[in-house]
Each structure stands twice: as structure tokens, then as C-alpha cells.
Tab-separated table of C-alpha atoms and ligand atoms in Angstrom:
chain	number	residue	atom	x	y	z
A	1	UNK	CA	5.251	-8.962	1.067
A	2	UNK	CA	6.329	-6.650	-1.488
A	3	UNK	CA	9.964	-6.311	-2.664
A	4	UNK	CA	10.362	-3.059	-3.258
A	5	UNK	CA	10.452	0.194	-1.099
A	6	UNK	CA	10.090	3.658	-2.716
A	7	UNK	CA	12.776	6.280	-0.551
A	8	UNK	CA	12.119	9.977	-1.106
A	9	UNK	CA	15.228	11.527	-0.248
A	10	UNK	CA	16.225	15.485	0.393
A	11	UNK	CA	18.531	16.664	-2.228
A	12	UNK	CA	20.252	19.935	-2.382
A	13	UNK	CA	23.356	20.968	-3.848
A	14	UNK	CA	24.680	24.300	-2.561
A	15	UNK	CA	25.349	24.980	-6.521
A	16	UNK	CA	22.602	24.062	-7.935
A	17	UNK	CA	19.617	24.528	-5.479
A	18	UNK	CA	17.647	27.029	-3.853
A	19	UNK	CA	16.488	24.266	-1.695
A	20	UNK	CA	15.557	20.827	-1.376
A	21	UNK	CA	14.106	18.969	-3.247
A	22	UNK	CA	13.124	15.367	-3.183
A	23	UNK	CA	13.758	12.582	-5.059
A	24	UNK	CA	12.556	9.239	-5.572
A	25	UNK	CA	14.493	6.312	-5.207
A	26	UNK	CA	13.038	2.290	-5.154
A	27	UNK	CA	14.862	0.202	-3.320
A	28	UNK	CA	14.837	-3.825	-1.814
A	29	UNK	CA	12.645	-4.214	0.840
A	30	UNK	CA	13.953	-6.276	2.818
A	31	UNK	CA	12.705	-7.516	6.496
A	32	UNK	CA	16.438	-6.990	7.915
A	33	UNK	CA	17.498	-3.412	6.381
A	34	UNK	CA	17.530	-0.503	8.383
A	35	UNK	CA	17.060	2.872	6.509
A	36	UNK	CA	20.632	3.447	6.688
A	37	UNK	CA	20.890	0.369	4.249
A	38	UNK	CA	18.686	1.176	1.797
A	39	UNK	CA	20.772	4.869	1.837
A	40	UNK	CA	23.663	2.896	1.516
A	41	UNK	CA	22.120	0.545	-1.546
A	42	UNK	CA	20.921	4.257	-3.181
A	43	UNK	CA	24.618	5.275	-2.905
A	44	UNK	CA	26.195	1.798	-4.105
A	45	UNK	CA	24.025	1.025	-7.241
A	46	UNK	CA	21.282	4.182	-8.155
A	47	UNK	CA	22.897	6.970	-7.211
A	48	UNK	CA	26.265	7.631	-5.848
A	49	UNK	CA	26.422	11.645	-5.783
A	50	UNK	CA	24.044	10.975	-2.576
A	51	UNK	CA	25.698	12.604	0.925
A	52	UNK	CA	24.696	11.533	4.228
A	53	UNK	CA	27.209	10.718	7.262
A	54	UNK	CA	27.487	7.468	9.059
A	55	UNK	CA	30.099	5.561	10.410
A	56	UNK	CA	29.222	2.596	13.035
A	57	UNK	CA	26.024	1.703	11.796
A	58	UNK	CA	25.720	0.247	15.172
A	59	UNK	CA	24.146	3.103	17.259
A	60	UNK	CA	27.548	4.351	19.014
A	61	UNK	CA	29.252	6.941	16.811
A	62	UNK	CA	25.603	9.361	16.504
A	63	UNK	CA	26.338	10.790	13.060
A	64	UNK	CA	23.601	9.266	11.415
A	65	UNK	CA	21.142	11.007	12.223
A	66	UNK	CA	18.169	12.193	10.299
A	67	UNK	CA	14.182	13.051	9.695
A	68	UNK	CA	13.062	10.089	8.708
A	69	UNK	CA	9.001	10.364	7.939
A	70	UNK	CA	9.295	13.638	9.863
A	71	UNK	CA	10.397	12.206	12.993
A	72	UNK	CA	14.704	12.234	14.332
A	73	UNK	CA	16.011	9.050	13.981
A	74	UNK	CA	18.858	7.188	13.942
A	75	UNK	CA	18.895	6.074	10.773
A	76	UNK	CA	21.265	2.481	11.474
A	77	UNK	CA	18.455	1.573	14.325
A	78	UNK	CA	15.726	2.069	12.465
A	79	UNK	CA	14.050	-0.272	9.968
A	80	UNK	CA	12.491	0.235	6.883
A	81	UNK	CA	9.938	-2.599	8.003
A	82	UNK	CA	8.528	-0.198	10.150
A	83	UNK	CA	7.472	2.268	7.133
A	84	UNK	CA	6.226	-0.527	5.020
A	85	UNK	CA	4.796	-0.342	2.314
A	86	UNK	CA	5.970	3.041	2.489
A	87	UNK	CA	6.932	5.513	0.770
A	88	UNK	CA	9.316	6.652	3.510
A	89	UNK	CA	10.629	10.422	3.635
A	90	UNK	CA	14.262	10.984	4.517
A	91	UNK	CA	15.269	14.627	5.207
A	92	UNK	CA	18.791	16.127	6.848
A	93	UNK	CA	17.842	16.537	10.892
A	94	UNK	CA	15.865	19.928	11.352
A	95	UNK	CA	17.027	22.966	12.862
A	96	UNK	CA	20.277	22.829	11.803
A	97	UNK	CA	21.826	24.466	8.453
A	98	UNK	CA	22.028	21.843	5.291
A	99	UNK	CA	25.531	21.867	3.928
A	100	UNK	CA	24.214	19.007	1.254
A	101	UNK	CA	21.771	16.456	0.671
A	102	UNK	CA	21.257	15.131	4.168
A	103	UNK	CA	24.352	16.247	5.800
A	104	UNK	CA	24.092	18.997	8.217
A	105	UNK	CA	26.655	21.575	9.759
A	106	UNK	CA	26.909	21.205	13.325
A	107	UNK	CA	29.531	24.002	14.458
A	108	UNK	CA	26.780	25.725	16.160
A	109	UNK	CA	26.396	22.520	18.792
A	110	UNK	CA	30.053	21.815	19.047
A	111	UNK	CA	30.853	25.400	20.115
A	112	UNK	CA	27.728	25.550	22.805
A	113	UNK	CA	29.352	21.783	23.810
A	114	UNK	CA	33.042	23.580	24.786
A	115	UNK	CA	31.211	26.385	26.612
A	116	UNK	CA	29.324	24.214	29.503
A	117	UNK	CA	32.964	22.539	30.071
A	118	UNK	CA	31.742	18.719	29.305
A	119	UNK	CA	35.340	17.712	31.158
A	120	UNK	CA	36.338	16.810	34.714
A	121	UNK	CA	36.974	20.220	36.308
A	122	UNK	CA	39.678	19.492	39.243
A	123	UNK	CA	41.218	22.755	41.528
A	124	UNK	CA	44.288	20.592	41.764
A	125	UNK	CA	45.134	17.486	40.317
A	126	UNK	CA	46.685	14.787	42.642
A	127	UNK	CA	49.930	12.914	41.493
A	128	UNK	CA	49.553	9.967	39.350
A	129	UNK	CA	51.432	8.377	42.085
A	130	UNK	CA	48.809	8.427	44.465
A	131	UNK	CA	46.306	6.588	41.998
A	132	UNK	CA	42.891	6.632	40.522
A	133	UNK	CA	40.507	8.862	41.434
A	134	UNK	CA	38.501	6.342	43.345
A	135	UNK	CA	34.304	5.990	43.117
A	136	UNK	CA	31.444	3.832	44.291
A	137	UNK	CA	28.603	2.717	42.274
A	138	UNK	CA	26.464	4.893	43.871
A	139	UNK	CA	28.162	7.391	42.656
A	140	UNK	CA	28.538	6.466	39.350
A	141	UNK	CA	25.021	5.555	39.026
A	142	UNK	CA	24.596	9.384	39.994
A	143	UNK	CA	25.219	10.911	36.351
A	144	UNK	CA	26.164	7.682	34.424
A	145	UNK	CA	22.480	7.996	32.337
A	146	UNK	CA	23.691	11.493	31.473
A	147	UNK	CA	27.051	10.056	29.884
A	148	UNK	CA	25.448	7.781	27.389
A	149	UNK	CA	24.771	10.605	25.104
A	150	UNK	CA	26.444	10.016	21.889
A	151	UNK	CA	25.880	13.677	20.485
A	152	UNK	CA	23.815	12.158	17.781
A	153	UNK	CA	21.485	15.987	17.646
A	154	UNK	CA	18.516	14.332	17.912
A	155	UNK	CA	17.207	15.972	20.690
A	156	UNK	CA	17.794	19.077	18.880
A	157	UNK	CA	15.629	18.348	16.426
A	158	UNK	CA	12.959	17.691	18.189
A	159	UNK	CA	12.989	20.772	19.903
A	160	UNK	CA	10.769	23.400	18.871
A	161	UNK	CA	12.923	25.894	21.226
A	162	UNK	CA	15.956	25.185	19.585
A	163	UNK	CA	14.227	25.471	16.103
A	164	UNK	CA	12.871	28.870	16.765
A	165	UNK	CA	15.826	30.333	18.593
A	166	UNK	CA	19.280	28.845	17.666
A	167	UNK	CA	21.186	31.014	20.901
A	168	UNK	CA	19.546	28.219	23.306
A	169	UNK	CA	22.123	26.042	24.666
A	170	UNK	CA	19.735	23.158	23.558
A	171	UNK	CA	19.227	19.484	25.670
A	172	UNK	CA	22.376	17.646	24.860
A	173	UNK	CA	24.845	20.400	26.058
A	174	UNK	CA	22.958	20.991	29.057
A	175	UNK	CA	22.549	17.054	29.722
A	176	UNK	CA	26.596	16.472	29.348
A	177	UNK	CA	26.913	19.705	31.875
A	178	UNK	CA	24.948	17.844	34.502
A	179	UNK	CA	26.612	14.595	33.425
A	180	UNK	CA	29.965	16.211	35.062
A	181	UNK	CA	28.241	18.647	37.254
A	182	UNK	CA	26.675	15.170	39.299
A	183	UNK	CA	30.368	13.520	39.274
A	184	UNK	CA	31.925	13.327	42.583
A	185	UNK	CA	35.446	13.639	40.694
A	186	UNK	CA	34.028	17.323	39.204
A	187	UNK	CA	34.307	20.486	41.122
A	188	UNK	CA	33.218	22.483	37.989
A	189	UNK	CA	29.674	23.410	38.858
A	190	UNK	CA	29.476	26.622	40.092
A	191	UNK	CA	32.075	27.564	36.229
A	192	UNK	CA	29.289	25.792	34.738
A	193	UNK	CA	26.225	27.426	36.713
A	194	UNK	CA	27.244	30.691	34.781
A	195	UNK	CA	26.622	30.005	31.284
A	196	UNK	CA	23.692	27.523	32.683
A	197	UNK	CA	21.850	29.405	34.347
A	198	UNK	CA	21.611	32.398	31.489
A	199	UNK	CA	18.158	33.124	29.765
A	200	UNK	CA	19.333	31.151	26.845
A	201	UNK	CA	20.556	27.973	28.800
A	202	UNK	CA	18.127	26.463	31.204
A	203	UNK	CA	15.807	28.989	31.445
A	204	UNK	CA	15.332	29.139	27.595
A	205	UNK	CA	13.511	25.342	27.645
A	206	UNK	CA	9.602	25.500	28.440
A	207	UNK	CA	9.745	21.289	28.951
A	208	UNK	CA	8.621	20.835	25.699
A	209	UNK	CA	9.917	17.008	26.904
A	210	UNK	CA	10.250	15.940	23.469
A	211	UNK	CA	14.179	15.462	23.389
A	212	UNK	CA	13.845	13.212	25.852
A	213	UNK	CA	11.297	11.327	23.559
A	214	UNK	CA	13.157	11.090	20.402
A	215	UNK	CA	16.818	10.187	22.079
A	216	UNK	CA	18.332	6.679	21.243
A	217	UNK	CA	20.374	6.381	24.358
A	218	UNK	CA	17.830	7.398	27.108
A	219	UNK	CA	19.630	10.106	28.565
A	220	UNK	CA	16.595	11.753	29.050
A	221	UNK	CA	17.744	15.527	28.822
A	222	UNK	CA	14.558	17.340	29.363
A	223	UNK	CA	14.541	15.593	33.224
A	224	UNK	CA	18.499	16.817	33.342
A	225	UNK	CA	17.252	20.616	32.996
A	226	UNK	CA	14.129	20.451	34.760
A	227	UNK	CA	16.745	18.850	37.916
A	228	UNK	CA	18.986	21.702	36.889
A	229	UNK	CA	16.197	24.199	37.169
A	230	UNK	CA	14.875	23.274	40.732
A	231	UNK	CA	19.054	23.212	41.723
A	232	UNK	CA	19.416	26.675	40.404
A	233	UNK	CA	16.702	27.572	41.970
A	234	UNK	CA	17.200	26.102	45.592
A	235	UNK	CA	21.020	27.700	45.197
A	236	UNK	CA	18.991	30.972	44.191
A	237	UNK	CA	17.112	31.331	47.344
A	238	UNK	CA	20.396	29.937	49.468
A	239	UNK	CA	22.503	33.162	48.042
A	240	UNK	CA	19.649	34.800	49.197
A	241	UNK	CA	18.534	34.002	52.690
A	242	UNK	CA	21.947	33.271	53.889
A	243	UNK	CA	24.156	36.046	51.722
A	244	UNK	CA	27.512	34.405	52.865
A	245	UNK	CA	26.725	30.279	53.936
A	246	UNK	CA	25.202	29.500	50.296
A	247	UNK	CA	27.733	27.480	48.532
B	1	UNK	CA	39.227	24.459	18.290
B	2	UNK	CA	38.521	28.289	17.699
B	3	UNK	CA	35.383	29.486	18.375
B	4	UNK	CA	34.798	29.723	14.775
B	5	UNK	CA	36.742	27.375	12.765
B	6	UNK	CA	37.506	28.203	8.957
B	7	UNK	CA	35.540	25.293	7.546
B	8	UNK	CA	32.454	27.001	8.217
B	9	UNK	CA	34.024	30.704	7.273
B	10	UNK	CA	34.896	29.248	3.738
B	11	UNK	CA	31.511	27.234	3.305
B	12	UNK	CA	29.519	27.771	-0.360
B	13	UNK	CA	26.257	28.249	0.997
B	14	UNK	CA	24.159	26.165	3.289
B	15	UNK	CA	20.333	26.089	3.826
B	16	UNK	CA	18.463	26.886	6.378
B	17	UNK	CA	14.938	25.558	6.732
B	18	UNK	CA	12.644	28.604	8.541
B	19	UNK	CA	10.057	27.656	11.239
B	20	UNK	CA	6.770	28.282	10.680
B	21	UNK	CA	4.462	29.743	12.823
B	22	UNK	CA	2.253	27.162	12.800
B	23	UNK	CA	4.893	24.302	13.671
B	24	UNK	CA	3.216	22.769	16.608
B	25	UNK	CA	0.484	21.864	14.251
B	26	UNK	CA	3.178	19.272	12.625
B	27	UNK	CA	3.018	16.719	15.646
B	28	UNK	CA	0.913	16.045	18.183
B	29	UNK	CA	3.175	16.308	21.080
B	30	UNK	CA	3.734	19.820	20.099
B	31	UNK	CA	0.340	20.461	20.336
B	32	UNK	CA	-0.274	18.698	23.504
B	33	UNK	CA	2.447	20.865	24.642
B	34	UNK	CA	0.815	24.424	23.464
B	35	UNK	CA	-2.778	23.393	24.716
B	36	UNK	CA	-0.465	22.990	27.979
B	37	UNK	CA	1.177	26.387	27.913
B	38	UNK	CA	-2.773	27.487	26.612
B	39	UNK	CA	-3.953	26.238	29.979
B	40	UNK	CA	-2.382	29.033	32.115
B	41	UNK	CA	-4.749	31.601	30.953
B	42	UNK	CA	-7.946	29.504	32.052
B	43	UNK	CA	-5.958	28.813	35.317
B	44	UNK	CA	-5.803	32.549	35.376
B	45	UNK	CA	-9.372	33.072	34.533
B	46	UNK	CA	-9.930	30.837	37.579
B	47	UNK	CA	-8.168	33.159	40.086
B	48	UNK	CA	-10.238	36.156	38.885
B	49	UNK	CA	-13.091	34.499	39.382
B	50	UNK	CA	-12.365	33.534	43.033
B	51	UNK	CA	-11.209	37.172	43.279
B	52	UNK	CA	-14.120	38.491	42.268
B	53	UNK	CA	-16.266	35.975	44.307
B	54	UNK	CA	-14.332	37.366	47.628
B	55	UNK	CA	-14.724	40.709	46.488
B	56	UNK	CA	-18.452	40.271	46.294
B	57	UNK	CA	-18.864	38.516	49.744
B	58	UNK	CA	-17.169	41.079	51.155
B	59	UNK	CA	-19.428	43.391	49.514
B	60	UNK	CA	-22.294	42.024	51.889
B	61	UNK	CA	-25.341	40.178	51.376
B	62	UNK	CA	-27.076	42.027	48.577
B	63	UNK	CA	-23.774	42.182	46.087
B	64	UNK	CA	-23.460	37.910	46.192
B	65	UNK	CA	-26.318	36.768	44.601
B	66	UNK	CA	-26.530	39.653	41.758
B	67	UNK	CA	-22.282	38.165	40.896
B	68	UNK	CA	-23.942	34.364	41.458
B	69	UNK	CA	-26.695	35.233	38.981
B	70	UNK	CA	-24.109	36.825	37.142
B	71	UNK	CA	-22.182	33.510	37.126
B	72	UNK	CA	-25.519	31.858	35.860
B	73	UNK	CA	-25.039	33.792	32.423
B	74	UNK	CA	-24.961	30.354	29.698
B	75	UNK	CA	-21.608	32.319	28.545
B	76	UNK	CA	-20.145	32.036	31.968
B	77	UNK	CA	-20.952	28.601	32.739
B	78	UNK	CA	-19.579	27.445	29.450
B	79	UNK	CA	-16.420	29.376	30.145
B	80	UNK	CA	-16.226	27.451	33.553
B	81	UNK	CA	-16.625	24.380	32.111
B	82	UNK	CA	-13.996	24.655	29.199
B	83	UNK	CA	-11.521	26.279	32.092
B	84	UNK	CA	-12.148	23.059	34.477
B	85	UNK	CA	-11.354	21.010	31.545
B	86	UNK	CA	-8.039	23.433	30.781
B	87	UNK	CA	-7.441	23.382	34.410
B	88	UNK	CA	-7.495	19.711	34.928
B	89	UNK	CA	-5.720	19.043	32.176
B	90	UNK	CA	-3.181	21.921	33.534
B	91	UNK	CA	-2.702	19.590	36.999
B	92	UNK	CA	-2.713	16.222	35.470
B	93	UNK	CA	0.152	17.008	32.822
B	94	UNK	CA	2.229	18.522	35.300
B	95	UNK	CA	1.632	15.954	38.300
B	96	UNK	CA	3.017	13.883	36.049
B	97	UNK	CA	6.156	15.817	34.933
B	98	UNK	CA	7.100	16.019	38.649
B	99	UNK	CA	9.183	12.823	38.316
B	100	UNK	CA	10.908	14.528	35.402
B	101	UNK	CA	12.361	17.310	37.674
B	102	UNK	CA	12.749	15.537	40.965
B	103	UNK	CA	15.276	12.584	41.682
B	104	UNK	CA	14.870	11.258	44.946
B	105	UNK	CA	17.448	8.527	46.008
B	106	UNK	CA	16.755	5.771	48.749
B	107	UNK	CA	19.957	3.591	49.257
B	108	UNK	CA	21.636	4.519	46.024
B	109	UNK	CA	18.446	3.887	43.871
B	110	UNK	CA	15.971	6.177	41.884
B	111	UNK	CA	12.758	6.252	43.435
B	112	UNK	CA	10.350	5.304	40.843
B	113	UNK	CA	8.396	8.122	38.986
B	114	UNK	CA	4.951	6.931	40.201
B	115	UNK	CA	6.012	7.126	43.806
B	116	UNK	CA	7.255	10.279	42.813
B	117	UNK	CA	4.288	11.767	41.443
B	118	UNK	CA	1.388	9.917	43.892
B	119	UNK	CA	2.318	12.276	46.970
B	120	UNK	CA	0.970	15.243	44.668
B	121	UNK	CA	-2.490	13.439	43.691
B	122	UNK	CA	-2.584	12.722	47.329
B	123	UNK	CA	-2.208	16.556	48.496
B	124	UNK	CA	-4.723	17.416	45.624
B	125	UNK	CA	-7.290	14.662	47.097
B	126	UNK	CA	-6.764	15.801	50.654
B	127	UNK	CA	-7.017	19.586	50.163
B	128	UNK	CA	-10.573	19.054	47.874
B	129	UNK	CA	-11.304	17.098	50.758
B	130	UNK	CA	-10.671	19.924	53.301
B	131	UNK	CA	-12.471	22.538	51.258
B	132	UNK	CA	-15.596	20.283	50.193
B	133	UNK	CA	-16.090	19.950	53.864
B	134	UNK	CA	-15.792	23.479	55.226
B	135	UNK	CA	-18.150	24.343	51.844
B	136	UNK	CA	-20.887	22.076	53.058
B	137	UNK	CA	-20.445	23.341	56.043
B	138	UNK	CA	-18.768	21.027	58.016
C	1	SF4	S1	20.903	13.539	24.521
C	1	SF4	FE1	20.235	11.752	23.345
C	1	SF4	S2	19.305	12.632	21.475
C	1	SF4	FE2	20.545	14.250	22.402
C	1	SF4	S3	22.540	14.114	21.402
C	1	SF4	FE3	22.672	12.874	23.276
C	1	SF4	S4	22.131	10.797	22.636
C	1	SF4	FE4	21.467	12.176	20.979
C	2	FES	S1	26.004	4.980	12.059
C	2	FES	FE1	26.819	5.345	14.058
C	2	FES	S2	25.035	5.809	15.186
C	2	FES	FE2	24.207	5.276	13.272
């Protein structure tokens, strides 16, 4: 086995660059490293004017995430064994802007994250005094797939739809809407149905199915807005036929 | 949070990677997924045909076999062969997306996708079965 792994990393510095370049880095290659290691060995002893986010390193927090060989990864749950002998491409996650190196700006997903209210909507609240709001497994197993997204933008960058037109409300977003929209504690759906059903929320996807593909947690957004769609849809025809009895 | 906060209004300069027009060439998925989207228009082609076909029985006995000899053309039965291929292809993907889009519960647990996606193979099965038989004349 060889002991050494050649990492070309994306570097751009707003100052300097135009755009990326890469750069070559060798580093151990070792059975038990996940990329985010050998980033973190690049950092320690090559290189340390290298920027990349992480913080868990344990799949949980979702801010390492990037292109690694072309494909959206997690970088802490991936291993460099699995790119041996390499060399092994790491890039910043697509479709988003590149504020430096491999970090990316991500204001454009936190806004379109407040929009679809990702909250427990309530028309009244009932007194602490009268307890938890109380649920069966049933109905937790209803949405509880949707709420193990950890808003790592993977999803996002494997979608072409996103990548082409940045106004589309994009997998995650939608996922976490339906993650509260399927909660029997939520009364927020038809608030949410608004900026859901636009042109550039569910209707934008064409079921590429790839975020559901490339996300670490299984939350499996593509099936959330393809369930979405045929709701919509059934509610469409309801409004319709029986103009006052829909909701 | 404001909708825009100043981080971003006070940013140097970031950069943004363009699409290219020929990004579904960059994984195979993607291109699975256009030759998908491609397979309406042979699914289309399809419908004329059988448009065209009851247009010409209507048109009597003399009209059908001129449009089946025009069907005959090498052109046209390559056509029809690449658009059954499209066409099946067409079906088969999204039989198998059905599970994607429908959740059916039975006491509080998700049906699995097969059983999910069988019922349409089985409508597909029985319906070529219906119109094989009135064809040959059942
Ligand atoms: S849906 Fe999956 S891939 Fe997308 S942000 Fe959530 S955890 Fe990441
Ligand atoms: S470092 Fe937290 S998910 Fe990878």
C-alpha cells in the first residue's frame, strides 16, 4: 500500500484570483483518514492559509461539505481509501458563490430556509400548564425522516435545477417544509402552500432525484416534493370541484 | 436575521462557477435523466402515429393500406423502433419513481416501494393483455 496521497485542492483568494485554481498537496495515506483529515494535515503542517469549514467531524453539524472527485460529499464521512491511489480532487460544493478556497456563501439557502417557515406554526398556543404537546409514534414516524436533515447543501449541489436557476427554493428547504407541514403539532401548511406551491418552489424541480442520491442523512428530498406535488395537486382539484368544502 | 444581512453586502468578491450547457454530460445520472425528459417527444411521436392510423381507418378501406405501406418506409420502422425503446424506457423509469411520490401507510408503516410500484406493471400487463386480444381478434 502506498503511503502517500496526492490532494488537489481549489484555491482562490478573492484578492488575488480570477478563479480557482488547484493545487497539489501529498499527504499520509492512511487506511483510517477521512478527506477531512488529510485537509486538516494540509492545514496543520503544508499549508495553513488553506479555508474550508468543519466543526463535528462526526456527520451532525453539515458544514463540511464539499466536491470531492466531482461528487457532494461530506468530507468527515468520507475516506480517502476510497480514492486510492488517487489523486483525489477537492473543490468548494457547486452552485453556490466561493467566498475562498473551499468555503462557500450560503445566505442564498438560509434566506429561502426562513421563507417556507421550518418552525411549529400553532393558531394559539396552550398554557405551559396544561403540558406537552402530546404525540404517538405513528405520528412521529410521519415526518421524522424529513427532520434528519442537517442543512449540510448537498442536495443542492447535486441539483442541476438549482445550478441553472438559483430563484428555486431547492430540496432541503422544501424537505424541512414538509418535515413541519406532516407534524400533527403544525397547523402551518396552507402559510407554507403559498411560497410552495410557486413556479420556483415545487414546481421548479423536474425529479432530477439526485439530491436524494447524494444526501448523508437519507432524508430523501426529491420523494418530499414529488409527495408535495401530488398534495398540491389533489388540494388543486378540491378548491376546484367543491369551491367552498376544500380545506 | 434581515433578509439581507451586511456580511454579504460588505463581501470582497466571491466567485461564481457558470453552468455549462453541456452539464448533464458531467455524470451519468444527469444524462439518464435528459434521455428521460428526451423520451417525451418519441412518446409524442407515438400518439401521432395512432392519430394518424385512426384517421386513415376512418378514411375507409382504400386510405389504410397506402398509410400501412407508408409505415413500411425503412425510415419509419427505424423511427418505431428507437421510439419503443424511448418509450419503454419512458414507462420503466417512471414505474419506478412512483414509490418516490406516493406514501401509502398500513398500520403506521411505509408500504414498501416495490409493492408500491408492482400495481402499475400489473395495469400495464393487463391492459396489453386487453388490447392484444381485441387486435387478434378476440
Ligand atoms: S436534505 Fe440531505 S443533503 Fe440536503 S441539506 Fe439536508 S441532509 Fe444535506
Ligand atoms: S464536520 Fe460536521 S458534518 Fe462533517
Amino acid at each position: 500500500m502506498a503511503d502517500k496521497i496526492t490532494l488537489e485542492v481549489a484555491r482562490y483568494d478573492p484578492e488575488r484570483h480570477t478563479e480557482p485554481t488547484f493545487e497539489k498537496y501529498e499527504v499520509p495515506f492512511r487506511k483510517d483518514w477521512v478527506i477531512l483529515d488529510a485537509l486538516n494535515y494540509i492545514k496543520d503542517r503544508l499549508d495553513g492559509s488553506l479555508s474550508y469549514r468543519w466543526s463535528c467531524r462526526t456527520g451532525i453539524c453539515g458544514s463540511c461539505g464539499m466536491m470531492v472527485d466531482g461528487e457532494p460529499k461530506l468530507t468527515c464521512a468520507t475516506f480517502l481509501s476510497s480514492y486510492a491511489p488517487g489523486p483525489v480532487r477537492v473543490e468548494a460544493l457547486r452552485n453556490f458563490p466561493i467566498v475562498r478556497d473551499l468555503v462557500i456563501e450560503m445566505t442564498d439557502f438560509m434566506v429561502k430556509l426562513k421563507k417556507v417557515k421550518p418552525w411549529i406554526v400553532r393558531e394559539n398556543e396552550k398554557p405551559i400548564s396544561q403540558g406537552e404537546y402530546l404525540q404517538t409514534p405513528e405520528q412521529l414516524e410521519n415526518y421524522k425522516q424529513f427532520s434528519m436533515c442537517i442543512n449540510c447543501l448537498l442536495c443542492y449541489a447535486a441539483c442541476p435545477v438549482y445550478g441553472l436557476d438559483n430563484l428555486f427554493t431547492g430540496p432541503a428547504a422544501i424537505a424541512l417544509a414538509q418535515r413541519y407541514n406532516l407534524d400533527s403539532r403544525d397547523v402551518g401548511a396552507r402559510e407554507r402552500r403559498e411560497i410552495l406551491s410557486d413556479h420556483e418552489g415545487i414546481w421548479g424541480c423536474t425529479f432530477v432525484g439526485e439530491c436524494t442520491e447524494v444526501c448523508p442523512k437519507h432524508v430523501d428530498p426529491a420523494g418530499a416534493i414529488q409527495q408535495y406535488k401530488v398534495d398540491a395537486a389533489i388540494d388543486w382539484f378540491k378548491s376546484f370541484l367543491l369551491p367552498r368544502g376544500a380545506k | 436575521m434581515t433578509e439581507k444581512p451586511v456580511y454579504t453586502e460588505f463581501h470582497p468578491r466571491w466567485y461564481r462557477t457558470r453552468v455549462s450547457t453541456y452539464w448533464w454530460l458531467d455524470r451519468t445520472p444527469y444524462v439518464k435523466f435528459i434521455l428521460r425528459e428526451l423520451s417525451s417527444i418519441f412518446v409524442a411521436f407515438f400518439v401521432v402515429i395512432t392519430l394518424l392510423q385512426i384517421r386513415a381507418l376512418g378514411q375507409g378501406p382504400q386510405a389504410y393500406p397506402a398509410f400501412q405501406q407508408r409505415l413500411q418506409a425503412p425510415i419509419m420502422v427505424i423511427l418505431n423502433i428507437l421510439s419503443l425503446l424511448f418509450v419503454l424506457f419512458h414507462t420503466i423509469t417512471w414505474f419506478n419513481l412512483t414509490p418516490k411520490a406516493i406514501v401509502l401507510r398500513v398500520r403506521g408503516r411505509r408500504l414498501p416501494d416495490l409493492l408500491i410500484a408492482a400495481p402499475n406493471y400489473v395495469a400495464w400487463l393487463v391492459v396489453s393483455g386487453v388490447i392484444a386480444w381485441i387486435v387478434t381478434g378476440g
